[in-house]
Coordinates of N, CA and C in Angstrom, one line a residue:
X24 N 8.3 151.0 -34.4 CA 9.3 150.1 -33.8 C 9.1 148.7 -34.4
X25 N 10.2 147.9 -35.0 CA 9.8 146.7 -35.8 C 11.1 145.9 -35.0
X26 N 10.8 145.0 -34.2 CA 11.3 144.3 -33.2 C 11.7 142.8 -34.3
X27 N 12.6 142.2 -34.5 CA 13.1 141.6 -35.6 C 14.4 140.2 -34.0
X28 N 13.6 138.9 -34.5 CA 14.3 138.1 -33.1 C 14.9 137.4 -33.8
X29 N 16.1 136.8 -33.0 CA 17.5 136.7 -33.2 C 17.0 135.3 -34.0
X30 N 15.8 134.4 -33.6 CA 15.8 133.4 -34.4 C 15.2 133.5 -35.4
X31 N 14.3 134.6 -36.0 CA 13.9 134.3 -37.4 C 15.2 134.7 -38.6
X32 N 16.8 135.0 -37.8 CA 17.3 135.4 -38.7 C 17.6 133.6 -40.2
X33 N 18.4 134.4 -40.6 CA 18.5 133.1 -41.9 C 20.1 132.6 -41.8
X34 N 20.1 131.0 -41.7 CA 20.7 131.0 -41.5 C 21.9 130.7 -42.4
X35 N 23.0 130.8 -42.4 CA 23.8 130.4 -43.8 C 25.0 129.7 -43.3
X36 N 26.0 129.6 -44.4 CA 27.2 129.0 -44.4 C 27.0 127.7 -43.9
X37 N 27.7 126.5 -43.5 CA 28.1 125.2 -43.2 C 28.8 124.7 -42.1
X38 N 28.0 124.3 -40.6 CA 29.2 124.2 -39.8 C 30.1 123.5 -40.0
X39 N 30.2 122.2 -40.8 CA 31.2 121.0 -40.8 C 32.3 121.9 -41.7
X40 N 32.5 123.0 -42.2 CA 33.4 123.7 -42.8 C 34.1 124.9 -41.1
X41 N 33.4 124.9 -39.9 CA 34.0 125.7 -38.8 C 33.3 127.2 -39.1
X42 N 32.7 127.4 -40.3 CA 32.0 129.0 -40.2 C 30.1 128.8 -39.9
X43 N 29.7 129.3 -39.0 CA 28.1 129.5 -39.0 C 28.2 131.0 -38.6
X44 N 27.1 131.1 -39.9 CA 26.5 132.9 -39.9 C 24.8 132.6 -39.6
X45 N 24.7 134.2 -39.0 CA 23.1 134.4 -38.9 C 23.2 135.2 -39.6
X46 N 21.9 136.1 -40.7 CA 21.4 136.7 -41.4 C 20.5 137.8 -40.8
X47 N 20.4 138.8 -40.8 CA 19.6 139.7 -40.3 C 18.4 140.2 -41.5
X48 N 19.2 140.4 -42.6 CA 19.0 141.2 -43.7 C 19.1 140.2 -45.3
X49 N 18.6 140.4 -46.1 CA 18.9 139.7 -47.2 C 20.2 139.6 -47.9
X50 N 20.6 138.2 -47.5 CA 22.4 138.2 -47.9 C 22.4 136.8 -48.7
X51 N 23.2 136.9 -49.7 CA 23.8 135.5 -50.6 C 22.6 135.1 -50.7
X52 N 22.2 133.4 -51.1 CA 21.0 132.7 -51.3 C 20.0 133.2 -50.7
X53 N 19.7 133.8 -49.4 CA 18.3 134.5 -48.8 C 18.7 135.6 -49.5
X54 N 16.8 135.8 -50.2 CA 16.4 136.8 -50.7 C 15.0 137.4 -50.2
X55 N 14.7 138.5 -49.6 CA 13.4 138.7 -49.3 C 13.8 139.8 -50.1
X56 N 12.2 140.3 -50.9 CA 12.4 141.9 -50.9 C 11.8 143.0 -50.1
X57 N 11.0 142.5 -49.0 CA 11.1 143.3 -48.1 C 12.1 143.3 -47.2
X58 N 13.3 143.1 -47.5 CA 14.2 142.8 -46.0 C 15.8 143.2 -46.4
X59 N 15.8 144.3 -47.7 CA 16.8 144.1 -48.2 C 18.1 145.1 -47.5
X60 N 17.1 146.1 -47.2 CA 17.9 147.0 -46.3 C 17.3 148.0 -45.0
X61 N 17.9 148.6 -44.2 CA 17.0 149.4 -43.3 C 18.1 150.6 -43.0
X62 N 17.9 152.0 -43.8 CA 18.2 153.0 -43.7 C 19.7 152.6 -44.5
X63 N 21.1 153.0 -43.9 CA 21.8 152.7 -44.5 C 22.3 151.4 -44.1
X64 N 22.2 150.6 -43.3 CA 22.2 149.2 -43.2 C 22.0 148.4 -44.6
X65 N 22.5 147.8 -44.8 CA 22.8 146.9 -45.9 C 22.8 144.8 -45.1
X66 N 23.7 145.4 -44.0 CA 23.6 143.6 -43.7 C 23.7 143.8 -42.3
X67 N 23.7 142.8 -41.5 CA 24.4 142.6 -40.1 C 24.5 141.0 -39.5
X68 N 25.5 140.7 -40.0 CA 25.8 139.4 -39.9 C 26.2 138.9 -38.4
X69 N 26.2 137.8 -37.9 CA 26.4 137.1 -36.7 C 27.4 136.2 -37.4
X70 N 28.7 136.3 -37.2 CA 29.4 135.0 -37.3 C 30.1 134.2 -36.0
X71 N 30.3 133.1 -36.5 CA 30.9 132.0 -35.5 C 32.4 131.4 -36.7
X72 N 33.5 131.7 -36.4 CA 34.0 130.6 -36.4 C 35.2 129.8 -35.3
X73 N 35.4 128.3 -36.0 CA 36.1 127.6 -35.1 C 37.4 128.1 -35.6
X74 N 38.2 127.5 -34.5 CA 40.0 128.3 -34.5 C 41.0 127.2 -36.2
X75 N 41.3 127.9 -36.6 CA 41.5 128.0 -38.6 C 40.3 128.0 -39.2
X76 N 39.4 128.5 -39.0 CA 38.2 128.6 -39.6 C 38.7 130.1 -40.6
X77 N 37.6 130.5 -41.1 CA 37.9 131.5 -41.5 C 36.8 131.4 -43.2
X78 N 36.9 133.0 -44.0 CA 36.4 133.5 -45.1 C 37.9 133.7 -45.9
X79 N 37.9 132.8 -47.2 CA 38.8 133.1 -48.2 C 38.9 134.3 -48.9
X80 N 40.0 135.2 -48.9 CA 40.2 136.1 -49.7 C 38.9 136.4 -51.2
X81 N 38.1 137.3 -50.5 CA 36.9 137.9 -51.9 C 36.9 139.5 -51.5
X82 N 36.1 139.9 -53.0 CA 36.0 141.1 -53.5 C 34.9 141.9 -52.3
X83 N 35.2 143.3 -52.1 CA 34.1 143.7 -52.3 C 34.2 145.4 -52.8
X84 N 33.3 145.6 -53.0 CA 32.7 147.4 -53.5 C 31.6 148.5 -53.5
X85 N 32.0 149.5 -53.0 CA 30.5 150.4 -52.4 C 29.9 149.4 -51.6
X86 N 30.9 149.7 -49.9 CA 30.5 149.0 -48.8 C 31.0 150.1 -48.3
X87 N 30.4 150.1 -46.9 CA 31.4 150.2 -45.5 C 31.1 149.3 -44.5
X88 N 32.2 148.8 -43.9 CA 32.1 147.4 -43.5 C 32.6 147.5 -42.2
X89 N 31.7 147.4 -41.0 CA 31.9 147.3 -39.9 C 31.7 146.6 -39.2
X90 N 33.2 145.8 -38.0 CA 33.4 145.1 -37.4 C 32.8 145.2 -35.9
X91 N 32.6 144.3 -34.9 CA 32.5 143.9 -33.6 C 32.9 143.0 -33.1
X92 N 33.9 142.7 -32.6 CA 34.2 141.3 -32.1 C 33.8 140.9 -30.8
X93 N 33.0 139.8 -30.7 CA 32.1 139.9 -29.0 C 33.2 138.8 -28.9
X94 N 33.7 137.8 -28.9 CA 34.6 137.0 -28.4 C 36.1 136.5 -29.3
X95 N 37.2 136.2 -28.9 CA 38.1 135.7 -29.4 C 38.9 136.9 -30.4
X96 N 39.8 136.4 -31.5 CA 40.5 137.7 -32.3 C 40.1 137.2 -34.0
X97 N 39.9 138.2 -34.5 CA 39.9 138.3 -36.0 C 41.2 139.0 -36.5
X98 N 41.5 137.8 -37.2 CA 42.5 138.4 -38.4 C 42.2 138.8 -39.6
X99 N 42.6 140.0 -39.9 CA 42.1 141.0 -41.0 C 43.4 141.3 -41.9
X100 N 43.4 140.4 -43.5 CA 44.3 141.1 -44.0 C 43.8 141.4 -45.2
X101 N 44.0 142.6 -45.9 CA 43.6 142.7 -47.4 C 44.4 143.7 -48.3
X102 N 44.0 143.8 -49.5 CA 44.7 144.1 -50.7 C 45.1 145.1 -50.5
X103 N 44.9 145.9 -50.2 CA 45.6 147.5 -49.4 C 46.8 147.3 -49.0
X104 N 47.4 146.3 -47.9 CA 47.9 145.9 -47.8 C 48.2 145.9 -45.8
X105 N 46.9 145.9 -45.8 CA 46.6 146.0 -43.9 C 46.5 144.5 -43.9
X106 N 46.8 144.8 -42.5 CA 47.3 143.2 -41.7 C 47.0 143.3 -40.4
X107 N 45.9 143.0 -39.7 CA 45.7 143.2 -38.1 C 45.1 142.3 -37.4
X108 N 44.9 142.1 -36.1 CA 43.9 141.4 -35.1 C 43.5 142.3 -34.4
X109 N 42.0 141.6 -34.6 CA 40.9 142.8 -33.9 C 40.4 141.9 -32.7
X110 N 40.1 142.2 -31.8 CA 39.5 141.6 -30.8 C 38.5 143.0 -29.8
X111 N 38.0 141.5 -28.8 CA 36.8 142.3 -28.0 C 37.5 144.0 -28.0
X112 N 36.2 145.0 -27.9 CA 36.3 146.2 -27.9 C 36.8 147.4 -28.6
X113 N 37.5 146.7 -29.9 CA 37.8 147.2 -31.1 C 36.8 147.3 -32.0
X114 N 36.3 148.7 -32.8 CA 35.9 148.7 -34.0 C 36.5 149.0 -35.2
X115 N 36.6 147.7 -36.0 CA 37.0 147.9 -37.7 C 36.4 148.4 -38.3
X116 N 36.7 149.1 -39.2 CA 36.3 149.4 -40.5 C 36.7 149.7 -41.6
X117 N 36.5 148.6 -42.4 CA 36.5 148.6 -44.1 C 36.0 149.1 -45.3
X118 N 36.7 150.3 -45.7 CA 35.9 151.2 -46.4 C 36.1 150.7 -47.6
X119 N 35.4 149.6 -48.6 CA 35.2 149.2 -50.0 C 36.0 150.0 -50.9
X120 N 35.2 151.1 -51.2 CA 35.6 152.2 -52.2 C 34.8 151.3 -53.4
X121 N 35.8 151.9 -54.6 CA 35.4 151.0 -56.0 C 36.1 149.6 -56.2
X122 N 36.7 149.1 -55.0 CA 36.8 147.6 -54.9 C 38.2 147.4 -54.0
X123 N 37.8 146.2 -53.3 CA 39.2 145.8 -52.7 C 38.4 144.2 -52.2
X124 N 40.0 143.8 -51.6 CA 39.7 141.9 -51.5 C 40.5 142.1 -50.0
X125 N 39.8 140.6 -49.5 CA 40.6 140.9 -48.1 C 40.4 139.2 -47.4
X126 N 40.9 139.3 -46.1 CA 41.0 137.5 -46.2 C 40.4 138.2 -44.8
X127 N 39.4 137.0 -44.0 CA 39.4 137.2 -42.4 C 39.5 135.4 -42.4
X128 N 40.0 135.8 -40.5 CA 40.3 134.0 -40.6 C 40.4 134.3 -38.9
X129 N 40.2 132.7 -38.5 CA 40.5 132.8 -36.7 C 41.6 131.9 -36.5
X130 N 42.8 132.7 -37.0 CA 44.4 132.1 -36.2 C 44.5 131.9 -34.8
X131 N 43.5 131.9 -34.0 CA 43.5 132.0 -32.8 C 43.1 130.4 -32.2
X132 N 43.5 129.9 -30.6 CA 43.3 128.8 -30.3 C 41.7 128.9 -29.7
X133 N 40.9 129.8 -29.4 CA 39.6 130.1 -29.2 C 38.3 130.2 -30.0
X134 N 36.8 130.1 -30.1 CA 36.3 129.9 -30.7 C 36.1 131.5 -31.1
X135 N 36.2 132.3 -32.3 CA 35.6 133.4 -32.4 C 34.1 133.8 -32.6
X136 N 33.6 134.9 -32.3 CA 32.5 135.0 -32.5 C 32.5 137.1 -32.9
X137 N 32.3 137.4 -33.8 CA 32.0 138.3 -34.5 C 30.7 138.8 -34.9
X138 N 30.1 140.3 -34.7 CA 29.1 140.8 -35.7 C 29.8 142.0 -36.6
X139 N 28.8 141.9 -38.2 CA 29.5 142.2 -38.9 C 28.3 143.0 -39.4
X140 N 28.8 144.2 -40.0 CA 27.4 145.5 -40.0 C 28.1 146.1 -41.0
X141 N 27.5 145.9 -42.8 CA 27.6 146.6 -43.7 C 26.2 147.6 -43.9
X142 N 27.4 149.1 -44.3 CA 26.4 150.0 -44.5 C 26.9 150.5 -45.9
X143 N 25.7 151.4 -46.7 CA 26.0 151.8 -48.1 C 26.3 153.4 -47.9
X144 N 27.2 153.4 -48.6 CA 28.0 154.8 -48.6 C 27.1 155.8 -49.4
X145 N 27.1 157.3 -49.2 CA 26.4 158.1 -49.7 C 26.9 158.2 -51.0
X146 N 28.1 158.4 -51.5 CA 28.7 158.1 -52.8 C 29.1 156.9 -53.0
X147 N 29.1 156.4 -53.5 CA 29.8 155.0 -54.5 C 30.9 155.2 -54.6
X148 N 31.8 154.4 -55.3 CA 33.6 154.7 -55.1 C 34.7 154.8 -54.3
X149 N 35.2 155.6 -55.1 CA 36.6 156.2 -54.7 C 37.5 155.1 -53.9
X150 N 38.3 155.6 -53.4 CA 39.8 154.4 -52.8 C 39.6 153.7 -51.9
X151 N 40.0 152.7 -52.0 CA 39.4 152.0 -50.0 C 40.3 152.4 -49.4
X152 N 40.2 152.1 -47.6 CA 40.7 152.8 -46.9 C 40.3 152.1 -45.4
X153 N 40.9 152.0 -44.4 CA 41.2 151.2 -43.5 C 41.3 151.9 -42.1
X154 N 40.2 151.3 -41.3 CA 40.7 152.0 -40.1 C 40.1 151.2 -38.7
X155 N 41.1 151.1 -37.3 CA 40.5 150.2 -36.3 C 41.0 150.9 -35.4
X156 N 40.1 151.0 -34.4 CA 39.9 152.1 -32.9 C 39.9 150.9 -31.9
X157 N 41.4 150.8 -31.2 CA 41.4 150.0 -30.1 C 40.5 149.9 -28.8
X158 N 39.9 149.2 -28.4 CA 39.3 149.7 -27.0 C 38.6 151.2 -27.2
X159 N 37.8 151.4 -28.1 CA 36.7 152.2 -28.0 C 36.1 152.4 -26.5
X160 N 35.9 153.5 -25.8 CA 35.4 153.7 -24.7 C 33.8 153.6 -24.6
X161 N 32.8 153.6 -24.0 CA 31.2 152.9 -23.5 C 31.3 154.7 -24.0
X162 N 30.0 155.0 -24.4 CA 28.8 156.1 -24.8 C 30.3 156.8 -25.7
X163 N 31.2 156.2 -26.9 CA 31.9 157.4 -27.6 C 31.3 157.1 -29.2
X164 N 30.6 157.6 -29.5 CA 30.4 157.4 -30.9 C 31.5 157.4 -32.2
X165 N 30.9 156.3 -32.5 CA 32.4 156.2 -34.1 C 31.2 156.5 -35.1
X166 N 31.8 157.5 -35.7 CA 31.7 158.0 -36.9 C 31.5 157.4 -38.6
X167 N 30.7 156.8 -39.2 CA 31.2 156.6 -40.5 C 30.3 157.4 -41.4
X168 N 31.5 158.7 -41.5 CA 30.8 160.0 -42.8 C 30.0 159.3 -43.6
X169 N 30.6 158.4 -44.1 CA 31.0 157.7 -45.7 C 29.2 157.5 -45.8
X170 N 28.6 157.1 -44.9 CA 27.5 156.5 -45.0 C 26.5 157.4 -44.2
X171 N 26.8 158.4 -43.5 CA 26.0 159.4 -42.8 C 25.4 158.7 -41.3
X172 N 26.1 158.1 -40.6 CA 26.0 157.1 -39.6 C 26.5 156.8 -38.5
X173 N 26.3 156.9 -37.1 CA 26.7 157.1 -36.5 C 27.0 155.8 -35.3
X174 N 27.8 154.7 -34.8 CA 27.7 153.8 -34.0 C 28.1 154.0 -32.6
X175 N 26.8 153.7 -31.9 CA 26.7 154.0 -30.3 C 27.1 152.9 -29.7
X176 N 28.4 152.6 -28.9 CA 28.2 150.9 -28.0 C 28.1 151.5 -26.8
X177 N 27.2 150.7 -26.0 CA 26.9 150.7 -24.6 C 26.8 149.4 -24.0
X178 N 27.5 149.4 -23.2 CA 27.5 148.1 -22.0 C 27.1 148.6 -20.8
X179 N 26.5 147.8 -20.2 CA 25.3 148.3 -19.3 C 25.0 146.8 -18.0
X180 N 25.6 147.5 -16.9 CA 24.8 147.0 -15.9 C 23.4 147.0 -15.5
X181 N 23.1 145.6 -15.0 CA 21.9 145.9 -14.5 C 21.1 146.8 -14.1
X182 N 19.7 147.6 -14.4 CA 19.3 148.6 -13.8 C 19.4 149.6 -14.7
X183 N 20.7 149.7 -15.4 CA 21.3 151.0 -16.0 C 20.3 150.8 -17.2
X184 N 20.2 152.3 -17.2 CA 19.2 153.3 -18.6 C 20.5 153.7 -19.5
X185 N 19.7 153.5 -20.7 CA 20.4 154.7 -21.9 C 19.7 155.5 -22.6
X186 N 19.9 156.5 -23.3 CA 19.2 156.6 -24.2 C 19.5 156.8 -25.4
X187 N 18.6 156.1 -26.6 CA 18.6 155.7 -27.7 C 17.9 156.8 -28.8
X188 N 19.0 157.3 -29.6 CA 19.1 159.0 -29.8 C 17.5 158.9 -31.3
X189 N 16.8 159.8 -31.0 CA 16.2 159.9 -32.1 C 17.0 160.7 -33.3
X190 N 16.5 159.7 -34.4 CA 17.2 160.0 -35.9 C 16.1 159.2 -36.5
X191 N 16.4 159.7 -38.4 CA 15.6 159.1 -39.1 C 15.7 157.9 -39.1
X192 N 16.3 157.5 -38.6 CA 16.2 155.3 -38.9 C 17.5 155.1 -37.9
X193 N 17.1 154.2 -36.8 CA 17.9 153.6 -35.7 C 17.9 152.1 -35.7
X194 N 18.5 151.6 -35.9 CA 19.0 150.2 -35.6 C 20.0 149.8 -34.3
X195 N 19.1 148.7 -33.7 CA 19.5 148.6 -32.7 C 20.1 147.0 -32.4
X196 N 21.2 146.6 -32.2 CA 21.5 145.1 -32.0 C 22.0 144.6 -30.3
X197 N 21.3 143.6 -30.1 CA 21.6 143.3 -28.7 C 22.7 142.3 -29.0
X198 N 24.2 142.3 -28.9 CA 25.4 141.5 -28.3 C 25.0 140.4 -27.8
X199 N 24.6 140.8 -26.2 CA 24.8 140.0 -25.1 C 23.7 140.6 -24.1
X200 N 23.4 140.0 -23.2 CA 22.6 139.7 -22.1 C 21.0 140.4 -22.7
X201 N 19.9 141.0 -21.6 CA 18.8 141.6 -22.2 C 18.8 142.6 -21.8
X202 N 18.0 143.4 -22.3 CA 17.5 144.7 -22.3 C 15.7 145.0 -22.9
X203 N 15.6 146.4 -22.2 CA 14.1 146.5 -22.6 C 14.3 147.5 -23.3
X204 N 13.7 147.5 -24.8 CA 14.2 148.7 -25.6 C 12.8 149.2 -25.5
X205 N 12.2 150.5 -25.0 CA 10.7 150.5 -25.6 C 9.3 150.0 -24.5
X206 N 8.7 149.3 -25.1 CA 7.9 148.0 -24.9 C 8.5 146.4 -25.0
X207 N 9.6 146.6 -26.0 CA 10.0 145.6 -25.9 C 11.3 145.1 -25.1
X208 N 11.3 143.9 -24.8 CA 12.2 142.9 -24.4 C 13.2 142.0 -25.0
X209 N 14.0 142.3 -25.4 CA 15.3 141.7 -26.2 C 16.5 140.8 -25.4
X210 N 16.5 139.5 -26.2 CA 17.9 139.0 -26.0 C 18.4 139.0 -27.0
X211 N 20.1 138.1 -26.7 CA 21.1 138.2 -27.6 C 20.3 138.0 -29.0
X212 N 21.0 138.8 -29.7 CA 21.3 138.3 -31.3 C 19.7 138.8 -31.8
X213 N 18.6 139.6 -30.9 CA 17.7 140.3 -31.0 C 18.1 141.4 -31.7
X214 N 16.8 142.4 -32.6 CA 17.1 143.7 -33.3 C 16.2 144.6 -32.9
X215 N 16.2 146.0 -33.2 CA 14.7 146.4 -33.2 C 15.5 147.7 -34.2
X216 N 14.4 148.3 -35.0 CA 14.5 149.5 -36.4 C 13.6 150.7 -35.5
X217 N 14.1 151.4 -35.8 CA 13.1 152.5 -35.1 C 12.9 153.2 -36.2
X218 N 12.0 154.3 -36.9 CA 11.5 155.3 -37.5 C 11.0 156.3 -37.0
X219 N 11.7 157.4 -37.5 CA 10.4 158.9 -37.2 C 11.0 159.7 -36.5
X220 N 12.3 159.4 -35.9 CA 12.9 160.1 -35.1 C 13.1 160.6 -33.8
X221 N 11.7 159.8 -33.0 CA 11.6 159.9 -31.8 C 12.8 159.2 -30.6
X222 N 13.0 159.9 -29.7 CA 14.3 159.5 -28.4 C 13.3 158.8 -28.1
X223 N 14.0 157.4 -27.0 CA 13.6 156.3 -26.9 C 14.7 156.1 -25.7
X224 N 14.6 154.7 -24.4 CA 15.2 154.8 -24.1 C 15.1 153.2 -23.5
X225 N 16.7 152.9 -23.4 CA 16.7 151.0 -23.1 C 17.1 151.1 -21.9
X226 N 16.7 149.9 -21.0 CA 17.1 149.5 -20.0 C 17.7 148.0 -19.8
X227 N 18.9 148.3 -19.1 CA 19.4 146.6 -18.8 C 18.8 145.8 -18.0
X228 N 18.0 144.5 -18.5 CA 17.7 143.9 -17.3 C 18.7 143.1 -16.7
X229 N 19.9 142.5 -17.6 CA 21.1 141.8 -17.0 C 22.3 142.6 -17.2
X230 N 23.3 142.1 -17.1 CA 24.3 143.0 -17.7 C 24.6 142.7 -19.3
X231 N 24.7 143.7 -20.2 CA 24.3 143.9 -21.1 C 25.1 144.4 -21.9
X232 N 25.2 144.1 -23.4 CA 25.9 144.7 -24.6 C 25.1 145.5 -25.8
X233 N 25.3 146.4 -25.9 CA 24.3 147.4 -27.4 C 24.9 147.7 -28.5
X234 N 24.5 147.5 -29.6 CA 25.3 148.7 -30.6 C 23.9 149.0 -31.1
X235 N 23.9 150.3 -31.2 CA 23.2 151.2 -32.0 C 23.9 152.1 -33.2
X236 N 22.7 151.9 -34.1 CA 23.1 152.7 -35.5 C 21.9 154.0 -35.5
X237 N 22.8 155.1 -35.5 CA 22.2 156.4 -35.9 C 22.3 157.0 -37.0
X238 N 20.9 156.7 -37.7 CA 21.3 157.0 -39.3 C 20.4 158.3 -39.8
X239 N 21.4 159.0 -40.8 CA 20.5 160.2 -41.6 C 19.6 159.9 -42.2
X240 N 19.8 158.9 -43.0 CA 19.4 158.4 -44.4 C 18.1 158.0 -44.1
X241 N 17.6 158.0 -45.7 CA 15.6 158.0 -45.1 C 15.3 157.1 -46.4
X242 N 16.7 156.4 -46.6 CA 16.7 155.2 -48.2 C 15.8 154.0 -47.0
X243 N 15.0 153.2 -47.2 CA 15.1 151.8 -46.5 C 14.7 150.6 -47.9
X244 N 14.6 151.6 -48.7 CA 14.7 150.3 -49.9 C 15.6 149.8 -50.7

């Protein structure tokens, strides 16, 4: 268990431009090479922006690109030709393929705040492809084949147990409030990687937000 805190992430982008990101993983200018990936995880970004803030239309390829929105709406349009707002309780997902471009931005009068969880696809390629699950229901796992991966949300009252499935490589991100994953003690914007495949199980100390990643994949380099 490698317990990973919300402040050693790295920090990027520019507030006086309305976007601030946190870094979990090695992204743009941060480079670690121990930190480049964990299982099929590739990134998990924390963004913030202010209302017209936003990311200009860019490329990307051999991604899968998944959304969270913990506050306000993301506007999502890209070269495919999808056009949507995502907000609290929806998960997006952006399947790369061998390339596509896309614009996100906060048309909205509220401050957005978004996590953003790229994973690497088992194959490379093929077509992109587009898809958002309104109001996802607590314990329904969403599925992304593409990368052999499985995403758990749980919101959790105080008190309340879960349990945190053994697989070869588990990533775990705390949202909102705390929880005890383990031995350990987590707040917001906290991580923890699990290995080996052992069940494990969290408890909310406040009321609480989870995503977990259940992954096949035994890549972490």
């Amino acid at each position: 268990m490698d317990v990973r805190r919300a402040a050693e992430r790295y920090r990027g982008q520019d507030p006086p431009t309305g976007v601030e990101s946190w870094h979990a993983l090695s992204f743009g200018p941060y480079y670690d090479p121990d930190n480049l990936r964990f299982g099929a995880v590739l990134a998990c970004n924390e963004e913030r922006l202010a209302p017209g803030a936003g990311f200009a239309e860019h490329p990307h390829s051999h991604t899968e690109i998944v959304t969270w929105v913990v506050a306000g709406e993301l506007t999502h349009q890209d070269s495919a030709g999808n056009r949507t707002t995502v907000r609290p309780g929806d998960v997006q997902r952006l399947s790369a393929g061998a390339g596509v471009r896309h614009v996100e931005r906060n048309d909205g009068p509220e401050p957005l705040v978004f996590v953003q969880m790229w994973l690497a696809p088992v194959r490379p390629g093929g077509d992109p492809a587009y898809e958002i699950v309104r109001g996802i229901a607590d314990s329904t796992p969403y599925a992304v084949p593409e990368a052999a991966a499985l995403l758990h949300v749980r919101r959790l009252v105080p008190g309340e147990r879960t349990a945190v499935p053994g697989a070869a490589h588990l990533y775990a991100h705390v949202v909102r409030g705390e929880v005890r994953l383990g031995p350990a003690e987590l707040g917001p914007g906290d991580a923890v990687r699990i290995t080996g495949g052992e069940e494990t199980e969290a408890v909310a100390l406040t009321e609480a937000e989870l995503l977990l990643w259940e992954m096949a994949s035994a890549d972490t380099a």
